[in-house]
Coordinates of C-alpha atoms in Angstrom, one line a residue:
M298 CA 164.2 150.7 128.3
K299 CA 160.6 150.7 127.1
Y300 CA 161.0 147.5 125.4
V301 CA 162.2 145.8 128.6
A302 CA 159.3 147.3 130.3
G303 CA 156.9 145.9 127.8
I304 CA 158.3 142.4 128.2
R305 CA 158.0 142.6 131.8
R306 CA 154.3 143.6 131.4
L307 CA 153.5 140.7 129.1
G308 CA 155.3 138.4 131.5
R309 CA 153.0 140.0 134.4
I310 CA 150.1 139.6 132.1
F311 CA 150.5 135.8 131.4
G312 CA 151.6 135.2 134.9
F313 CA 148.5 136.5 136.4
T314 CA 146.2 134.7 133.9
L315 CA 148.0 131.5 134.6
A316 CA 148.0 131.9 138.4
G317 CA 144.2 132.6 138.3
L318 CA 143.8 129.3 136.3
W319 CA 145.7 127.2 138.8
L320 CA 143.9 128.8 141.9
S321 CA 140.6 128.1 140.3
L322 CA 140.8 124.5 141.7
S323 CA 139.6 125.5 145.1
A324 CA 136.1 126.9 145.8
A325 CA 132.5 125.7 146.4
A326 CA 129.2 125.5 144.7
S327 CA 125.8 125.7 146.2
A328 CA 122.7 123.7 145.7
Q329 CA 119.2 124.8 144.5
P330 CA 116.2 121.9 144.5
T331 CA 114.5 123.2 141.2
P332 CA 116.6 124.9 138.6
L333 CA 114.7 126.3 135.4
P334 CA 115.0 124.8 131.9
P335 CA 117.5 126.8 129.7
E336 CA 114.7 128.6 127.5
Q337 CA 113.2 130.0 130.9
A338 CA 116.4 130.8 132.6
F339 CA 117.3 133.0 129.3
R340 CA 115.4 134.7 127.1
A341 CA 116.7 136.4 123.9
R342 CA 115.2 139.0 121.6
L343 CA 116.8 140.6 118.4
V344 CA 116.1 144.3 117.9
Q345 CA 117.0 146.5 114.9
T346 CA 117.5 149.9 116.0
G347 CA 119.2 151.4 113.0
E348 CA 120.2 151.0 109.6
R349 CA 123.4 149.2 110.4
T350 CA 122.6 148.5 114.1
L351 CA 120.9 145.7 116.1
E352 CA 120.5 145.1 120.0
A353 CA 120.4 141.3 121.4
R354 CA 118.6 141.9 124.6
F355 CA 118.8 138.8 127.1
E356 CA 116.6 138.4 130.2
V357 CA 118.3 136.5 132.9
A358 CA 115.8 134.6 135.6
P359 CA 117.1 135.4 139.3
G360 CA 119.9 133.0 140.4
H361 CA 121.1 132.4 137.2
Y362 CA 124.0 134.2 134.9
L363 CA 125.4 134.3 131.5
Y364 CA 129.1 134.1 130.6
R365 CA 130.3 137.1 129.0
D366 CA 132.7 135.4 126.8
R367 CA 130.4 132.6 125.7
F368 CA 128.5 135.0 123.1
A369 CA 128.7 134.5 119.5
F370 CA 126.5 136.0 116.6
T371 CA 126.5 134.4 113.1
P372 CA 124.5 135.8 110.3
A373 CA 122.9 133.4 107.8
D374 CA 124.4 135.8 105.1
Q375 CA 128.1 134.9 105.6
S376 CA 129.1 138.0 103.9
L377 CA 127.7 140.0 106.7
R378 CA 130.1 141.4 109.4
L379 CA 129.0 142.2 112.5
Q380 CA 130.9 144.3 115.3
I381 CA 130.1 143.1 118.8
D382 CA 130.0 145.4 121.8
R383 CA 129.7 143.5 125.0
P384 CA 129.2 145.6 128.3
P385 CA 131.3 144.8 131.3
G386 CA 130.1 142.3 133.3
Q387 CA 130.4 141.3 137.0
T388 CA 133.1 139.3 138.3
K389 CA 132.6 136.1 139.7
N390 CA 134.8 133.7 141.4
D391 CA 133.8 130.4 139.4
P392 CA 134.2 127.1 141.3
S393 CA 136.7 125.7 138.7
F394 CA 137.4 128.6 136.5
G395 CA 138.6 131.3 138.4
Q396 CA 137.6 134.9 138.2
V397 CA 135.4 135.2 135.3
E398 CA 133.0 138.0 133.9
T399 CA 129.2 137.1 134.1
Y400 CA 125.7 138.8 133.6
P401 CA 123.5 137.9 136.3
H402 CA 121.1 140.4 135.2
P403 CA 119.5 141.6 131.8
V404 CA 122.0 142.6 129.3
T405 CA 122.0 144.3 125.9
I406 CA 124.4 143.6 123.1
L407 CA 125.1 146.0 120.4
L408 CA 125.8 144.5 117.0
T409 CA 126.9 146.6 114.2
A410 CA 127.3 145.8 110.5
K411 CA 129.8 147.4 108.2
R412 CA 127.0 147.9 105.7
P413 CA 123.1 148.1 105.5
L414 CA 121.3 145.3 107.1
P415 CA 119.6 143.4 104.4
Q416 CA 115.5 143.0 104.8
E417 CA 115.7 139.2 104.9
L418 CA 118.0 138.9 107.9
S419 CA 118.5 135.9 110.3
I420 CA 121.0 135.6 113.1
A421 CA 122.3 132.8 115.2
L422 CA 122.6 133.7 118.7
Q423 CA 125.0 131.6 120.6
Y424 CA 125.1 132.0 124.4
Q425 CA 125.8 129.9 127.6
G426 CA 125.0 130.3 131.4
C427 CA 124.6 128.5 134.7
A428 CA 122.6 128.7 137.7
E429 CA 123.7 129.7 140.9
A430 CA 122.5 126.4 142.1
G431 CA 125.7 124.7 140.5
I432 CA 123.7 123.6 137.4
C433 CA 125.8 124.0 134.0
Y434 CA 123.7 124.7 130.8
P435 CA 124.9 123.3 127.6
A436 CA 125.8 126.1 125.2
Q437 CA 122.5 127.3 123.6
T438 CA 122.0 128.6 120.0
V439 CA 118.8 129.9 118.4
S440 CA 118.2 131.8 115.0
L441 CA 116.3 135.1 115.3
R442 CA 115.0 137.6 113.1
P443 CA 114.6 141.1 114.0
G444 CA 111.7 141.4 116.3
E445 CA 111.7 137.8 117.3
S446 CA 112.5 136.5 120.8
T447 CA 112.8 133.1 122.4
P448 CA 111.0 130.8 122.9
A449 CA 109.7 131.1 119.4
G450 CA 113.0 130.1 118.3
R451 CA 113.7 126.8 120.0
P452 CA 117.2 127.1 121.8
V453 CA 119.3 123.9 120.8
S454 CA 122.5 122.8 121.8
L455 CA 125.4 124.4 120.1
L456 CA 126.6 121.1 119.1
D457 CA 123.6 120.3 117.0
T458 CA 124.7 123.2 114.8
L459 CA 128.1 121.7 114.1
G460 CA 127.0 118.1 113.2
P461 CA 127.9 114.9 115.1
P462 CA 130.2 116.0 117.9
P463 CA 133.9 114.7 117.8
A464 CA 134.4 114.3 121.4
G465 CA 132.8 117.1 123.5
E466 CA 132.0 120.6 124.0
M467 CA 134.4 123.5 125.3
P468 CA 132.9 125.6 127.1
P469 CA 134.6 128.3 129.8
P470 CA 137.6 128.4 130.8
P471 CA 136.8 131.6 128.8
A472 CA 139.0 132.9 126.3
R473 CA 139.5 136.3 127.9
H474 CA 141.0 136.5 131.2
G475 CA 142.4 139.2 133.3
W476 CA 143.7 141.7 130.8
F477 CA 142.1 139.9 127.8
A478 CA 138.8 140.5 129.3
G479 CA 139.0 144.1 128.5
S480 CA 138.0 146.2 125.7
L481 CA 139.3 145.6 122.1
P482 CA 141.7 148.6 122.2
A483 CA 143.3 147.1 125.5
T484 CA 143.6 143.6 124.0
L485 CA 145.2 145.0 120.7
G486 CA 147.8 147.1 123.0
I487 CA 148.7 144.1 124.5
F488 CA 149.1 142.2 121.1
F489 CA 151.1 145.1 119.8
V490 CA 153.3 145.0 123.1
A491 CA 153.8 141.3 122.5
G492 CA 154.9 142.2 118.9
L493 CA 157.4 144.5 119.9
G494 CA 159.1 141.7 122.6
L495 CA 159.0 139.4 119.5
A496 CA 160.7 142.1 117.5
F497 CA 164.0 142.1 119.4
T498 CA 164.5 138.3 119.6
A499 CA 167.0 136.7 117.5
C500 CA 164.2 135.3 115.0
M501 CA 163.7 139.1 113.5
Y502 CA 167.4 139.6 112.8
P503 CA 167.7 137.7 109.6
L504 CA 165.0 140.4 108.2
I505 CA 167.4 143.6 108.6
P506 CA 169.3 142.5 105.4
I507 CA 166.2 142.4 103.5
V508 CA 164.9 145.7 104.5
S509 CA 168.3 147.0 103.7
G510 CA 168.5 145.3 100.4
I511 CA 165.0 145.9 99.0
V512 CA 163.5 149.0 101.0
L513 CA 166.6 151.2 101.0
R514 CA 167.5 150.6 97.4
G515 CA 164.3 152.7 96.6
A516 CA 164.7 155.2 99.4
K517 CA 166.8 157.5 97.0
H518 CA 164.1 159.8 96.6
G519 CA 163.8 160.9 100.1
Q520 CA 162.9 160.0 103.8
R521 CA 159.2 160.1 102.9
R522 CA 159.3 157.4 100.2
A523 CA 161.6 155.4 102.7
L524 CA 158.9 155.4 105.3
G525 CA 156.2 154.6 102.8
L526 CA 158.2 151.5 101.5
T527 CA 158.8 150.2 104.9
F528 CA 155.0 150.6 105.9
V529 CA 154.4 148.6 102.9
Y530 CA 157.0 146.0 103.5
V531 CA 155.5 145.8 107.4
Q532 CA 152.0 145.7 105.9
G533 CA 152.9 142.5 103.9
M534 CA 153.7 140.9 107.0
A535 CA 151.0 142.0 109.1
L536 CA 148.3 140.8 106.7
T537 CA 149.8 137.4 106.4
Y538 CA 149.6 137.2 109.9
T539 CA 146.0 138.7 109.9
A540 CA 144.9 136.0 107.5
G541 CA 145.9 133.5 110.2
G542 CA 144.0 135.3 113.1
L543 CA 140.8 135.5 110.7
L544 CA 141.1 131.3 110.3
A545 CA 141.8 130.8 113.8
A546 CA 138.6 133.0 114.8
A547 CA 136.5 131.7 112.3
S548 CA 137.0 128.3 113.3
G549 CA 136.3 129.0 116.9
A550 CA 133.4 126.7 117.3
F551 CA 135.1 123.6 115.7
L552 CA 138.4 124.3 117.3
A553 CA 136.6 124.5 120.7
V554 CA 134.9 121.1 120.5
T555 CA 138.0 119.4 118.7
L556 CA 140.4 120.8 121.4
Q557 CA 138.5 118.5 124.1
Q558 CA 139.9 115.4 122.7
P559 CA 142.4 113.7 125.0
W560 CA 144.8 113.2 122.0
V561 CA 144.6 116.9 120.8
I562 CA 144.9 118.1 124.3
A563 CA 148.2 115.9 124.8
G564 CA 149.5 116.7 121.5
F565 CA 149.2 120.6 122.1
S566 CA 150.7 120.3 125.5
L567 CA 153.8 118.4 124.0
F568 CA 153.9 120.9 121.2
F569 CA 154.2 123.9 123.7
V570 CA 156.5 121.9 125.6
A571 CA 158.8 121.4 122.7
M572 CA 158.5 125.2 121.8
A573 CA 159.5 126.0 125.2
L574 CA 162.8 124.0 124.8
A575 CA 163.3 125.5 121.5
M576 CA 163.0 128.9 123.3
F577 CA 165.5 127.8 125.9
G578 CA 168.0 127.0 122.9
I579 CA 168.1 123.3 123.2
F580 CA 167.5 123.1 119.6
S581 CA 166.9 125.4 116.8
L582 CA 163.7 125.8 114.9
Q583 CA 163.6 127.5 111.6
L584 CA 163.1 126.8 108.2
P585 CA 165.8 124.5 106.4
N586 CA 168.7 126.7 105.1
A587 CA 168.1 125.7 101.4
W588 CA 164.5 127.1 101.8
Q589 CA 165.7 130.3 103.3
S590 CA 168.4 130.6 100.5
R591 CA 165.8 130.0 98.1
I592 CA 163.7 132.9 99.2
N593 CA 166.2 135.2 99.8
S594 CA 167.7 134.8 96.3
W595 CA 164.2 135.5 95.0
A596 CA 164.0 138.6 97.3
N597 CA 167.4 139.6 95.8
R598 CA 165.9 139.4 92.2
L599 CA 162.8 141.6 93.2
P600 CA 163.2 145.2 92.0
G601 CA 163.9 147.3 94.9
G602 CA 161.8 150.3 95.6
R603 CA 158.5 149.3 94.3
F604 CA 155.7 148.8 96.3
V605 CA 154.4 145.7 95.0
S606 CA 157.5 143.9 95.1
V607 CA 158.1 145.2 98.8
F608 CA 154.8 144.0 99.7
V609 CA 155.5 140.5 98.3
M610 CA 158.9 140.3 100.2
G611 CA 157.0 141.2 103.4
T612 CA 154.7 138.3 102.9
L613 CA 157.9 136.2 102.2
S614 CA 159.5 137.4 105.3
A615 CA 156.5 136.4 107.5
L616 CA 157.1 132.7 106.3
I617 CA 160.9 133.0 107.2
V618 CA 160.0 134.5 110.5
G619 CA 157.0 132.1 111.1
P620 CA 158.7 129.1 112.5
C621 CA 161.2 130.8 114.6
I622 CA 158.2 132.5 116.6
A623 CA 155.9 129.8 116.3
P624 CA 155.7 129.1 120.1
P625 CA 154.0 132.6 120.9
L626 CA 152.1 132.7 117.7
A627 CA 150.5 129.3 118.7
A628 CA 149.6 130.8 122.0
A629 CA 148.1 133.8 120.3
L630 CA 146.2 131.5 117.6
A631 CA 145.1 129.3 120.4
Y632 CA 143.6 132.2 122.1
L633 CA 141.8 133.7 119.3
G634 CA 140.3 130.4 118.2
Q635 CA 138.5 130.0 121.4
S636 CA 137.4 133.7 121.2
G637 CA 135.4 133.1 117.9
D638 CA 135.5 136.8 116.9
L639 CA 136.5 137.5 113.5
L640 CA 137.3 141.2 114.3
L641 CA 139.3 140.5 117.4
G642 CA 141.1 137.5 115.5
G643 CA 142.1 139.7 112.5
S644 CA 142.9 142.8 114.3
A645 CA 145.1 141.3 117.2
L646 CA 147.5 139.4 114.7
Y647 CA 147.6 142.6 112.7
A648 CA 148.4 144.4 116.0
L649 CA 151.2 141.6 116.9
A650 CA 152.8 142.1 113.4
L651 CA 152.7 145.7 113.6
G652 CA 154.6 145.6 116.9
M653 CA 157.0 143.0 115.1
G654 CA 157.3 145.5 112.3
T655 CA 157.9 148.9 114.2
P656 CA 161.5 148.4 114.9
L657 CA 161.8 147.4 111.2
M658 CA 160.5 150.5 110.1
I659 CA 162.7 152.3 112.0
I660 CA 165.7 150.5 110.8
G661 CA 164.6 150.8 107.1
I662 CA 164.7 154.7 107.7
L663 CA 167.8 155.2 109.9
G664 CA 169.6 152.1 108.7
S665 CA 171.1 149.4 111.0
A666 CA 172.6 151.9 113.5
A667 CA 169.2 152.3 114.8
L668 CA 169.2 148.5 116.0
P669 CA 169.3 148.6 120.0
R670 CA 172.5 147.2 121.3
L671 CA 171.1 144.6 123.1
S672 CA 173.5 142.1 124.8
H673 CA 173.5 138.4 124.4
R674 CA 172.6 137.8 128.0
R675 CA 169.5 140.1 127.7
L676 CA 168.2 138.4 124.3
H677 CA 168.6 135.0 126.4
G678 CA 166.8 136.3 129.1
I679 CA 164.1 137.5 126.6
R680 CA 163.9 134.0 125.4
I681 CA 163.7 132.4 128.9
V682 CA 160.7 134.6 129.6
F683 CA 158.9 133.5 126.7
G684 CA 160.1 129.7 127.4
M685 CA 158.6 130.0 130.9
I686 CA 155.3 131.3 129.9
L687 CA 154.9 128.7 127.4
L688 CA 155.7 125.9 129.9
G689 CA 153.0 127.3 132.3
M690 CA 150.5 127.3 129.0
A691 CA 151.7 123.7 128.5
A692 CA 150.6 122.7 132.1
W693 CA 147.4 124.5 131.7
I694 CA 146.6 123.0 128.4
A695 CA 147.0 119.5 129.7
R696 CA 144.9 120.3 132.8
P697 CA 141.7 118.5 131.8
L698 CA 143.6 115.1 131.2
W699 CA 144.0 114.9 135.0
L700 CA 140.8 117.0 136.1
H701 CA 138.2 116.0 133.4
R702 CA 139.1 112.4 132.3
S703 CA 141.0 110.7 135.1
P704 CA 138.5 108.0 136.8
V705 CA 138.0 108.5 140.6
P706 CA 140.3 106.6 142.5
G707 CA 138.6 103.7 144.6
L708 CA 135.2 103.8 142.6
D709 CA 134.3 102.2 139.3
F710 CA 131.4 103.8 137.2
R711 CA 129.9 102.1 134.4
P712 CA 129.2 104.4 131.7
V713 CA 125.5 104.8 130.1
A714 CA 124.8 107.0 127.2
S715 CA 121.3 106.3 126.7
S716 CA 118.0 105.3 128.1
A717 CA 118.1 101.9 126.7
E718 CA 121.8 101.4 127.8
L719 CA 120.7 102.7 131.4
D720 CA 117.8 100.0 131.1
R721 CA 120.0 97.2 130.6
A722 CA 122.6 98.3 133.3
L723 CA 119.7 98.3 135.9
Q724 CA 118.6 94.9 134.6
S725 CA 122.1 93.5 135.2
A726 CA 122.0 95.3 138.5
R727 CA 119.3 93.7 139.8
G728 CA 119.5 92.7 143.8
K729 CA 122.2 95.8 144.3
P730 CA 121.1 99.4 144.9
V731 CA 122.5 101.6 142.1
L732 CA 123.6 105.2 142.1
L733 CA 123.3 107.0 138.7
D734 CA 125.5 110.2 138.3
F735 CA 125.0 112.8 135.5
Y736 CA 128.3 114.2 134.5
A737 CA 129.9 116.6 132.0
D738 CA 133.5 117.7 131.4
W739 CA 132.0 121.4 131.2
C740 CA 130.3 121.2 134.5
T741 CA 132.1 122.9 137.0
S742 CA 130.3 121.7 139.9
C743 CA 130.8 118.1 138.7
L744 CA 134.4 118.6 138.8
E745 CA 134.0 119.9 142.6
F746 CA 131.7 116.7 143.6
E747 CA 134.7 114.7 141.9
K748 CA 137.2 116.4 143.9
N749 CA 136.0 117.1 147.0
T750 CA 133.2 114.4 147.9
L751 CA 133.6 111.5 145.6
T752 CA 137.3 111.0 146.8
D753 CA 136.5 111.1 150.4
P754 CA 137.2 107.7 152.2
G755 CA 134.1 107.7 154.3
I756 CA 131.9 108.2 151.1
Q757 CA 133.8 105.5 149.0
K758 CA 133.2 103.2 152.0
K759 CA 129.6 103.8 152.1
L760 CA 129.1 103.5 148.2
G761 CA 131.0 99.9 148.6
G762 CA 127.6 98.0 148.1
F763 CA 126.2 100.0 145.1
V764 CA 126.6 99.8 141.5
L765 CA 127.7 103.1 140.1
L766 CA 126.5 104.2 136.5
R767 CA 127.7 107.6 135.0
A768 CA 125.9 109.3 132.2
D769 CA 128.6 111.4 130.8
I770 CA 126.5 114.1 128.6
T771 CA 129.6 116.2 127.5
A772 CA 128.8 115.7 123.9
N773 CA 125.1 116.5 124.3
T774 CA 123.8 114.1 121.8
P775 CA 120.2 113.7 121.4
E776 CA 120.4 110.4 123.4
H777 CA 122.0 112.3 126.0
R778 CA 119.3 114.7 125.8
A779 CA 116.5 112.2 125.9
L780 CA 118.4 110.5 128.9
L781 CA 117.9 113.8 131.0
R782 CA 114.5 114.5 129.8
R783 CA 113.4 110.9 131.3
F784 CA 114.6 112.3 134.6
G785 CA 113.3 115.8 134.2
L786 CA 116.9 117.4 133.9
Y787 CA 118.1 120.2 132.0
G788 CA 121.7 119.6 132.8
P789 CA 124.3 118.2 135.4
P790 CA 125.4 117.7 138.1
A791 CA 122.4 115.4 139.3
L792 CA 122.3 112.2 140.9
R793 CA 119.5 109.4 141.0
F794 CA 119.1 106.5 143.3
F795 CA 117.3 103.0 142.3
D796 CA 116.5 100.3 144.8
R797 CA 117.5 96.3 144.3
D798 CA 114.4 95.9 141.7
G799 CA 115.8 98.9 139.6
R800 CA 113.0 101.1 140.5
P801 CA 114.0 104.9 141.2
F802 CA 112.9 105.9 144.7
G803 CA 113.0 109.3 146.4
E804 CA 113.8 112.6 144.7
T805 CA 116.7 113.3 142.1
V806 CA 119.3 115.2 143.7
I807 CA 120.3 118.1 141.7
G808 CA 123.8 119.9 142.3
A809 CA 126.7 119.0 144.1
P810 CA 126.1 117.7 147.6
D811 CA 129.1 118.2 150.1
V812 CA 130.5 115.2 152.0
T813 CA 127.9 115.5 154.9
E814 CA 124.9 115.8 152.5
F815 CA 126.1 113.0 150.2
G816 CA 126.9 110.5 153.2
R817 CA 123.3 111.4 154.6
L818 CA 121.8 110.5 151.1
V819 CA 123.4 107.3 150.7
E820 CA 122.7 106.1 154.2
Q821 CA 119.0 106.9 153.2
A822 CA 119.2 105.0 150.2
K823 CA 120.5 102.1 152.1
F824 CA 117.9 102.1 154.6
Q825 CA 115.2 102.3 151.8
T826 CA 116.5 99.5 150.0
L827 CA 116.6 97.1 152.6
R828 CA 113.1 97.7 153.7

């Protein structure tokens, strides 16, 4: 019954997470007239406190906050591994992303190296935050040496460190929600329970003959050796999945950028739908029989009872089982890719594999009689639970397709990507008033403004005589930053009105005004242009 309780707990974890994501669509953001530039809103300092320890100290200006899960620390020496210890943050109901952890106050993050720190040390600090006014800053990165602080190192966009951006940046939603926002041991415990859940699915049953045929052949020397062999066998599986977790976490920044592309979002969503259908038993997902037979034949030729051969067989077993457990495994890799934490990525997949291998170790010692007599109905129920979770994840993954990318019904915004394009658009719009909207996919207040204000019929009627322009700065290119500087802005959302001659008038509107306030601003703009 412990197993059933574990599955129920895992279901609640994913259920609460998905519920939080869907409930995050309704909230409001406030407005503030004069936001600070990011280098003034957030100041970073790197201090070495010991032979192997560093502290990254961040000052946060009043009215601003940093996201707890948007920190990354990358040494210039790629061989140097750092363990990151983030203190608990304050829970905040984000307008578009639900419950998140933030630091609205100074925070110190402990960095611990596994070996003495080199004398020549430089670390790239990545972080992202917002202003309570509703302004979302692009992700910042700065390279510091111990003892240095910003603005000595000039913060730049995270995308600048990745080269030309493919499509856009993926800031929050945070990688860790709910249970995943806790400590590393708690997260590993959740992955271990998930592994136990996978262990009792039909996917793992083909491994039982392998365990019996290889491990038990060398277990004639006693139970202790049997335990050692089964442990080595499970390590072969576990380390294979660990490598996958490390690769997912190491590619975190690139993965975060790539996943914003519509075709990638759609592909992943359809993938999860297909995997859910596989869980429901509509079709079977496994290696071709010829491949499985070849691997099993090789396994039978391996000498049983030897640690090296048993370890190799564990690695091969991971390949046999991999396609069958692809749905939950892909979900775990997607989560780890967003975290960007190598320690978390490797250890979480290791814990998952240990959970999968624990029943196999028991079977290896006690024999197949130790296998729980789960009915077909119960096994089918387990697959249904995982299938429902995957359908929920498919819906969440596809959410940006209709939240971020869909045009506002009734309004036709013309895109402008640079100052030159804006000038040409203003020239062609002579004789009509113009509204310029600064927007980004990662800007929570921009989404709120679209959803709650621009869709209002009264607002759309008032905007009928305007030429509508939109500067989508999601990719945060040099041209985008130059356009922001032209109007003294540091990020979206922001609005600028132009008269019939293409001249700006009034003040730049910073933040996301509600229907009443925005309607008043539009009426004022109309009055100004008619004078």
